[in-house]
């Protein structure tokens, strides 16, 4: 049986650390602040915005909400970024994407002050990460590494012994999760393989995942990782978040009181089948997502210290 890693508990410990550090800064007259930039009203981004606001409140950060309408032009969005860049109360800026189609992602991201780029979107910061010296390692992949670091520490395994030469396979090659997760693992001297949708299309996914000591999955495909794709004794980190219908014994969708299909949140890993084969595994819900926001806030604290010459 695999150990189900308690990521909620890790998130709670991290929040206590953040609160303590924020109080110490406030005693010196310094308060960290995060600004989110949401253009229009994308549902997922609105949910994320609300979470950032809640966590800022919990940690004692100041929160700034920039939410221009969807028909604002690109120059208008860049003006907002420039205002946030110049505001000393704003330690970190988080653009919430997707932006409306007429606004270029890179134009907005490139206008963010690199010292306020707390989710490592700017090419300068992603370049530093690729070189092995990240200032702001991106939140989700950092959460993966934080979970692994704490697992190794709990088992009394030296961090170098844990990562160096370990076979780490990342499934997913997005710029926000898969690729940076691979860089962070490579920076720890793991042997890193990145598999993705084209690996699956060639029928080669198992060829790679079966060699993984540590399998990091970020594909956004419920049930992608079945037990036959996982090595006995692997550590599995499931980053995926998917909404699926709840099914009855006949495989038909269960309806709620409004007659709509009931849904539940699952990861990319077939948890019930895979868990018995693993040494350790993260669940969904209650997994990586419980740590991600804390990593973003840790970066904002760092940005605040940089801005104050600390
Ligand atoms: P994305 O859509 O940008 O990228 C998905 C990646 O998965 C691509 O690189 C693609 O090649 C790969 N992929 C798709 N189908 C595949 C298949 N059949 N076989 C192998 N690889 C396949 O998504 P993303 O932004 O990288 O997010 C990935 C997942 O992680 C999503 O479910 C997302 O909701 C979740 N996520 C979770 C957190 C968290 O904090 N837990 C944060 C961000 C994203």
Tab-separated table of C-alpha atoms and ligand atoms in Angstrom:
chain	number	residue	atom	x	y	z
A	1	UNK	CA	0.000	0.000	0.000
A	2	UNK	CA	1.301	3.428	-0.887
A	3	UNK	CA	1.526	6.241	1.612
A	4	UNK	CA	-1.075	8.854	0.709
A	5	UNK	CA	0.889	12.074	1.162
A	6	UNK	CA	-1.048	14.552	3.295
A	7	UNK	CA	-0.658	17.656	1.122
A	8	UNK	CA	-3.312	19.554	3.098
A	9	UNK	CA	-1.125	19.223	6.207
A	10	UNK	CA	1.910	20.422	4.195
A	11	UNK	CA	-0.152	23.425	3.014
A	12	UNK	CA	-1.111	24.208	6.627
A	13	UNK	CA	2.522	24.092	7.817
A	14	UNK	CA	3.541	26.362	4.926
A	15	UNK	CA	0.771	28.832	5.785
A	16	UNK	CA	1.974	28.982	9.418
A	17	UNK	CA	5.509	29.687	8.159
A	18	UNK	CA	4.174	32.422	5.855
A	19	UNK	CA	2.152	34.048	8.638
A	20	UNK	CA	5.174	34.061	10.977
A	21	UNK	CA	7.420	35.610	8.301
A	22	UNK	CA	4.798	38.199	7.402
A	23	UNK	CA	4.439	39.200	11.055
A	24	UNK	CA	8.207	39.605	11.331
A	25	UNK	CA	8.193	41.866	8.256
A	26	UNK	CA	5.240	43.872	9.556
A	27	UNK	CA	7.146	44.478	12.800
A	28	UNK	CA	9.685	46.283	10.589
A	29	UNK	CA	6.915	48.360	8.968
A	30	UNK	CA	6.848	46.287	5.749
A	31	UNK	CA	3.706	44.543	4.413
A	32	UNK	CA	3.794	42.230	1.371
A	33	UNK	CA	1.108	42.722	-1.278
A	34	UNK	CA	-0.157	40.737	-4.265
A	35	UNK	CA	-2.086	42.181	-7.216
A	36	UNK	CA	-4.047	39.927	-9.552
A	37	UNK	CA	-4.800	41.085	-13.088
A	38	UNK	CA	-7.936	39.527	-14.550
A	39	UNK	CA	-9.157	40.872	-17.897
A	40	UNK	CA	-12.879	40.156	-18.318
A	41	UNK	CA	-14.638	37.412	-16.415
A	42	UNK	CA	-13.230	33.977	-17.329
A	43	UNK	CA	-14.829	31.535	-14.853
A	44	UNK	CA	-11.682	29.571	-13.894
A	45	UNK	CA	-9.625	32.738	-13.485
A	46	UNK	CA	-12.340	34.294	-11.307
A	47	UNK	CA	-12.216	31.226	-9.037
A	48	UNK	CA	-8.423	31.462	-8.808
A	49	UNK	CA	-8.620	35.222	-8.105
A	50	UNK	CA	-10.956	34.570	-5.198
A	51	UNK	CA	-8.564	31.988	-3.749
A	52	UNK	CA	-5.603	34.375	-3.953
A	53	UNK	CA	-7.632	37.043	-2.158
A	54	UNK	CA	-8.599	34.578	0.594
A	55	UNK	CA	-5.023	33.383	1.116
A	56	UNK	CA	-3.714	36.968	1.184
A	57	UNK	CA	-6.196	37.719	3.959
A	58	UNK	CA	-5.144	34.600	5.870
A	59	UNK	CA	-1.423	35.403	5.637
A	60	UNK	CA	-1.794	39.132	6.384
A	61	UNK	CA	-0.835	40.341	2.872
A	62	UNK	CA	-2.445	43.343	1.195
A	63	UNK	CA	-4.505	42.300	-1.831
A	64	UNK	CA	-5.114	44.391	-4.968
A	65	UNK	CA	-7.776	43.441	-7.505
A	66	UNK	CA	-7.313	44.752	-11.060
A	67	UNK	CA	-10.207	43.626	-13.255
A	68	UNK	CA	-10.672	45.702	-16.421
A	69	UNK	CA	-13.561	44.695	-18.746
A	70	UNK	CA	-12.948	42.184	-21.583
A	71	UNK	CA	-13.064	44.953	-24.226
A	72	UNK	CA	-10.142	46.928	-22.763
A	73	UNK	CA	-7.353	47.294	-25.353
A	74	UNK	CA	-3.818	45.921	-24.937
A	75	UNK	CA	-2.348	49.353	-24.232
A	76	UNK	CA	-4.882	49.752	-21.407
A	77	UNK	CA	-3.787	46.466	-19.809
A	78	UNK	CA	-0.118	47.406	-20.102
A	79	UNK	CA	-0.891	50.766	-18.451
A	80	UNK	CA	-2.327	48.849	-15.470
A	81	UNK	CA	0.815	46.682	-15.291
A	82	UNK	CA	3.013	49.802	-15.351
A	83	UNK	CA	0.979	51.317	-12.502
A	84	UNK	CA	1.412	48.103	-10.461
A	85	UNK	CA	5.145	47.997	-11.292
A	86	UNK	CA	5.523	51.498	-9.852
A	87	UNK	CA	3.447	50.890	-6.707
A	88	UNK	CA	5.720	50.004	-3.749
A	89	UNK	CA	2.766	48.402	-1.914
A	90	UNK	CA	2.537	45.751	-4.666
A	91	UNK	CA	5.250	43.124	-4.121
A	92	UNK	CA	4.014	40.686	-6.760
A	93	UNK	CA	1.822	40.760	-9.875
A	94	UNK	CA	-0.160	37.722	-10.999
A	95	UNK	CA	-1.720	37.908	-14.486
A	96	UNK	CA	-4.678	35.523	-14.666
A	97	UNK	CA	-4.976	33.914	-18.061
A	98	UNK	CA	-6.502	33.287	-20.552
A	99	UNK	CA	-6.693	36.915	-21.682
A	100	UNK	CA	-9.260	37.856	-24.351
A	101	UNK	CA	-7.955	37.040	-27.851
A	102	UNK	CA	-7.103	40.647	-28.822
A	103	UNK	CA	-4.586	40.899	-25.956
A	104	UNK	CA	-1.185	39.307	-26.478
A	105	UNK	CA	-0.007	37.190	-23.534
A	106	UNK	CA	3.626	37.963	-24.170
A	107	UNK	CA	3.081	41.739	-24.529
A	108	UNK	CA	1.513	41.848	-21.064
A	109	UNK	CA	3.968	39.429	-19.462
A	110	UNK	CA	7.002	41.186	-20.911
A	111	UNK	CA	5.798	44.443	-19.339
A	112	UNK	CA	5.835	43.024	-15.783
A	113	UNK	CA	8.752	44.146	-13.584
A	114	UNK	CA	10.947	41.009	-13.362
A	115	UNK	CA	11.240	41.555	-9.600
A	116	UNK	CA	7.436	41.376	-9.251
A	117	UNK	CA	6.951	38.354	-11.544
A	118	UNK	CA	5.968	35.959	-8.742
A	119	UNK	CA	4.790	33.050	-10.929
A	120	UNK	CA	7.857	33.093	-13.199
A	121	UNK	CA	6.052	34.029	-16.406
A	122	UNK	CA	8.611	36.575	-17.703
A	123	UNK	CA	11.256	35.128	-20.091
A	124	UNK	CA	13.986	36.615	-17.848
A	125	UNK	CA	12.791	34.567	-14.868
A	126	UNK	CA	12.106	31.396	-16.861
A	127	UNK	CA	15.605	31.769	-18.336
A	128	UNK	CA	17.069	31.999	-14.833
A	129	UNK	CA	15.125	28.882	-13.879
A	130	UNK	CA	16.520	27.025	-16.918
A	131	UNK	CA	20.014	28.085	-15.843
A	132	UNK	CA	19.396	26.578	-12.397
A	133	UNK	CA	19.171	29.836	-10.469
A	134	UNK	CA	15.471	30.690	-10.211
A	135	UNK	CA	14.462	33.772	-8.220
A	136	UNK	CA	10.771	32.899	-8.401
A	137	UNK	CA	10.311	29.191	-9.193
A	138	UNK	CA	6.765	28.855	-10.593
A	139	UNK	CA	4.096	27.951	-8.070
A	140	UNK	CA	2.719	24.610	-9.295
A	141	UNK	CA	6.025	22.863	-10.132
A	142	UNK	CA	7.494	24.292	-6.897
A	143	UNK	CA	4.612	22.742	-5.011
A	144	UNK	CA	5.535	19.364	-6.552
A	145	UNK	CA	9.162	19.751	-5.429
A	146	UNK	CA	8.128	21.003	-1.961
A	147	UNK	CA	5.952	17.905	-1.489
A	148	UNK	CA	8.825	15.638	-2.590
A	149	UNK	CA	11.350	17.509	-0.384
A	150	UNK	CA	9.121	17.140	2.656
A	151	UNK	CA	8.445	13.457	1.883
A	152	UNK	CA	12.209	12.774	1.682
A	153	UNK	CA	12.850	14.709	4.913
A	154	UNK	CA	10.088	12.812	6.730
A	155	UNK	CA	11.690	9.508	5.654
A	156	UNK	CA	15.122	10.732	6.761
A	157	UNK	CA	16.462	10.539	3.178
A	158	UNK	CA	19.195	13.029	2.347
A	159	UNK	CA	17.880	15.454	-0.309
A	160	UNK	CA	20.828	14.778	-2.652
A	161	UNK	CA	20.432	11.008	-2.364
A	162	UNK	CA	16.732	11.413	-3.067
A	163	UNK	CA	17.097	13.341	-6.337
A	164	UNK	CA	20.558	12.731	-7.791
A	165	UNK	CA	20.301	10.187	-10.585
A	166	UNK	CA	16.671	9.387	-9.724
A	167	UNK	CA	14.564	8.530	-12.765
A	168	UNK	CA	11.927	11.279	-12.829
A	169	UNK	CA	9.320	11.169	-15.572
A	170	UNK	CA	7.097	14.205	-16.146
A	171	UNK	CA	3.911	13.635	-18.171
A	172	UNK	CA	2.891	16.961	-19.737
A	173	UNK	CA	5.033	19.640	-21.398
A	174	UNK	CA	3.115	22.884	-20.864
A	175	UNK	CA	5.054	26.088	-20.214
A	176	UNK	CA	3.370	26.515	-16.823
A	177	UNK	CA	3.619	23.005	-15.326
A	178	UNK	CA	5.353	20.227	-17.296
A	179	UNK	CA	8.421	22.046	-18.649
A	180	UNK	CA	9.256	23.974	-15.450
A	181	UNK	CA	8.706	20.802	-13.355
A	182	UNK	CA	11.283	19.102	-15.595
A	183	UNK	CA	13.744	22.000	-15.124
A	184	UNK	CA	13.359	21.997	-11.340
A	185	UNK	CA	13.996	18.222	-11.272
A	186	UNK	CA	16.959	18.578	-13.638
A	187	UNK	CA	18.379	21.337	-11.408
A	188	UNK	CA	18.439	18.680	-8.645
A	189	UNK	CA	20.443	16.354	-10.906
A	190	UNK	CA	17.681	13.838	-11.514
A	191	UNK	CA	17.579	11.930	-14.803
A	192	UNK	CA	14.557	13.599	-16.340
A	193	UNK	CA	12.284	12.369	-19.117
A	194	UNK	CA	9.387	14.456	-20.408
A	195	UNK	CA	6.486	12.574	-22.019
A	196	UNK	CA	3.485	14.328	-23.567
A	197	UNK	CA	0.524	13.946	-25.857
A	198	UNK	CA	2.699	12.998	-28.844
A	199	UNK	CA	4.414	10.311	-26.751
A	200	UNK	CA	0.964	8.819	-26.147
A	201	UNK	CA	0.024	9.170	-29.815
A	202	UNK	CA	3.042	6.999	-30.734
A	203	UNK	CA	1.941	4.461	-28.080
A	204	UNK	CA	5.127	5.061	-26.090
A	205	UNK	CA	3.812	6.451	-22.784
A	206	UNK	CA	4.339	3.236	-20.769
A	207	UNK	CA	7.846	2.766	-22.182
A	208	UNK	CA	8.830	5.908	-20.251
A	209	UNK	CA	6.504	5.952	-17.224
A	210	UNK	CA	7.368	2.353	-16.284
A	211	UNK	CA	10.954	3.442	-15.652
A	212	UNK	CA	9.984	6.229	-13.254
A	213	UNK	CA	11.118	6.233	-9.618
A	214	UNK	CA	9.139	9.463	-9.371
A	215	UNK	CA	6.233	10.050	-11.758
A	216	UNK	CA	4.875	13.606	-12.039
A	217	UNK	CA	1.650	13.783	-14.045
A	218	UNK	CA	0.233	17.069	-15.384
A	219	UNK	CA	-1.845	16.279	-18.459
A	220	UNK	CA	-5.410	17.272	-17.538
A	221	UNK	CA	-6.742	13.849	-18.616
A	222	UNK	CA	-8.756	11.909	-16.047
A	223	UNK	CA	-7.720	8.249	-15.811
A	224	UNK	CA	-4.663	8.694	-18.095
A	225	UNK	CA	-2.296	6.889	-15.724
A	226	UNK	CA	-3.493	3.336	-15.170
A	227	UNK	CA	-1.783	0.735	-12.950
A	228	UNK	CA	-0.009	-0.931	-15.902
A	229	UNK	CA	1.856	2.355	-16.572
A	230	UNK	CA	3.403	2.566	-13.080
A	231	UNK	CA	6.470	0.795	-11.698
A	232	UNK	CA	6.086	-1.090	-8.405
A	233	UNK	CA	7.330	1.173	-5.586
A	234	UNK	CA	7.182	4.461	-7.539
A	235	UNK	CA	6.323	7.818	-5.974
A	236	UNK	CA	3.431	9.383	-7.927
A	237	UNK	CA	2.592	13.094	-7.868
A	238	UNK	CA	-0.734	13.825	-9.572
A	239	UNK	CA	-1.013	17.480	-10.597
A	240	UNK	CA	-4.100	17.042	-12.789
A	241	UNK	CA	-7.458	18.525	-11.867
A	242	UNK	CA	-10.478	17.238	-13.821
A	243	UNK	CA	-14.252	17.359	-13.298
A	244	UNK	CA	-15.918	14.051	-14.217
A	245	UNK	CA	-19.453	12.743	-13.971
A	246	UNK	CA	-20.338	10.492	-11.036
A	247	UNK	CA	-21.518	7.162	-12.513
A	248	UNK	CA	-23.843	4.519	-11.059
A	249	UNK	CA	-23.161	0.763	-11.099
A	250	UNK	CA	-24.496	0.522	-14.666
A	251	UNK	CA	-22.084	3.262	-15.797
A	252	UNK	CA	-24.873	5.844	-16.202
A	253	UNK	CA	-24.462	9.427	-14.893
A	254	UNK	CA	-25.987	10.032	-11.456
A	255	UNK	CA	-28.241	13.131	-11.537
A	256	UNK	CA	-28.518	15.812	-8.858
A	257	UNK	CA	-31.779	17.318	-7.561
A	258	UNK	CA	-31.839	19.703	-10.577
A	259	UNK	CA	-31.642	16.758	-13.006
A	260	UNK	CA	-28.052	17.643	-14.011
A	261	UNK	CA	-25.189	15.083	-13.860
A	262	UNK	CA	-23.417	15.044	-10.497
A	263	UNK	CA	-19.685	15.712	-10.857
A	264	UNK	CA	-16.572	15.167	-8.768
A	265	UNK	CA	-12.926	16.268	-8.941
A	266	UNK	CA	-10.259	13.714	-9.877
A	267	UNK	CA	-6.626	13.838	-10.984
A	268	UNK	CA	-4.961	12.257	-14.037
A	269	UNK	CA	-4.104	9.072	-12.143
A	270	UNK	CA	-6.535	6.181	-11.637
A	271	UNK	CA	-5.953	6.516	-7.895
A	272	UNK	CA	-7.688	3.344	-6.627
A	273	UNK	CA	-5.843	1.078	-9.083
A	274	UNK	CA	-2.448	2.800	-8.915
A	275	UNK	CA	-2.143	3.512	-5.183
A	276	UNK	CA	-1.433	-0.139	-4.100
A	277	UNK	CA	1.579	-0.282	-6.470
A	278	UNK	CA	3.185	2.924	-5.184
A	279	UNK	CA	5.525	3.783	-2.342
A	280	UNK	CA	3.733	7.120	-2.001
A	281	UNK	CA	1.091	9.037	-3.933
A	282	UNK	CA	-0.698	12.393	-3.771
A	283	UNK	CA	-4.514	12.401	-3.854
A	284	UNK	CA	-6.900	14.686	-5.795
A	285	UNK	CA	-8.572	16.637	-4.293
A	286	UNK	CA	-6.375	17.486	-1.308
A	287	UNK	CA	-3.130	17.146	-3.280
A	288	UNK	CA	-0.729	19.461	-5.106
A	289	UNK	CA	-3.390	22.192	-5.277
A	290	UNK	CA	-3.263	22.512	-1.460
A	291	UNK	CA	0.369	23.624	-1.704
A	292	UNK	CA	0.442	25.660	-4.962
A	293	UNK	CA	-0.968	28.933	-3.583
A	294	UNK	CA	1.449	28.870	-0.670
A	295	UNK	CA	4.379	28.709	-3.079
A	296	UNK	CA	3.027	31.755	-4.901
A	297	UNK	CA	2.856	33.607	-1.590
A	298	UNK	CA	6.353	32.497	-0.659
A	299	UNK	CA	7.537	34.111	-3.906
A	300	UNK	CA	5.624	37.298	-3.043
A	301	UNK	CA	7.390	37.425	0.342
A	302	UNK	CA	10.713	37.047	-1.461
A	303	UNK	CA	9.758	39.827	-3.908
A	304	UNK	CA	8.832	42.051	-0.962
A	305	UNK	CA	12.223	41.427	0.653
A	306	UNK	CA	14.049	42.136	-2.638
A	307	UNK	CA	12.111	45.415	-3.022
A	308	UNK	CA	13.143	46.392	0.509
A	309	UNK	CA	16.824	45.556	-0.005
A	310	UNK	CA	16.690	42.506	2.268
B	1	LIG	P1	-2.079	22.088	-20.569
B	1	LIG	O1	-3.366	21.725	-21.225
B	1	LIG	O2	-1.438	23.391	-20.871
B	1	LIG	O3	-1.006	20.947	-20.903
B	1	LIG	C1	-1.345	19.602	-20.839
B	1	LIG	C2	-0.128	18.770	-21.164
B	1	LIG	O4	-0.494	17.409	-21.067
B	1	LIG	C3	0.412	19.003	-22.568
B	1	LIG	O5	1.791	19.218	-22.500
B	1	LIG	C4	0.099	17.711	-23.316
B	1	LIG	O6	1.133	17.326	-24.189
B	1	LIG	C5	-0.026	16.703	-22.186
B	1	LIG	N1	-1.022	15.665	-22.523
B	1	LIG	C6	-2.312	15.846	-22.910
B	1	LIG	N2	-2.876	14.653	-23.190
B	1	LIG	C7	-1.925	13.714	-22.990
B	1	LIG	C8	-1.895	12.314	-23.135
B	1	LIG	N3	-2.948	11.647	-23.582
B	1	LIG	N4	-0.744	11.677	-22.839
B	1	LIG	C9	0.345	12.345	-22.404
B	1	LIG	N5	0.372	13.681	-22.249
B	1	LIG	C10	-0.748	14.352	-22.547
B	1	LIG	O7	-2.345	21.920	-19.009
B	1	LIG	P2	-1.488	22.483	-17.752
B	1	LIG	O8	-1.790	23.899	-17.544
B	1	LIG	O9	-0.085	22.017	-17.867
B	1	LIG	O10	-2.207	21.668	-16.584
B	1	LIG	C11	-2.175	20.252	-16.533
B	1	LIG	C12	-3.140	19.775	-15.461
B	1	LIG	O11	-2.693	20.273	-14.196
B	1	LIG	C13	-4.567	20.284	-15.630
B	1	LIG	O12	-5.448	19.274	-15.195
B	1	LIG	C14	-4.640	21.463	-14.700
B	1	LIG	O13	-5.959	21.710	-14.230
B	1	LIG	C15	-3.761	20.984	-13.576
B	1	LIG	N6	-3.161	22.058	-12.743
B	1	LIG	C16	-3.139	21.835	-11.422
B	1	LIG	C17	-2.553	22.777	-10.587
B	1	LIG	C18	-2.484	22.497	-9.116
B	1	LIG	O14	-2.116	23.372	-8.355
B	1	LIG	N7	-2.803	21.275	-8.679
B	1	LIG	C19	-2.031	23.960	-11.109
B	1	LIG	C20	-2.037	24.138	-12.497
B	1	LIG	C21	-2.609	23.167	-13.321
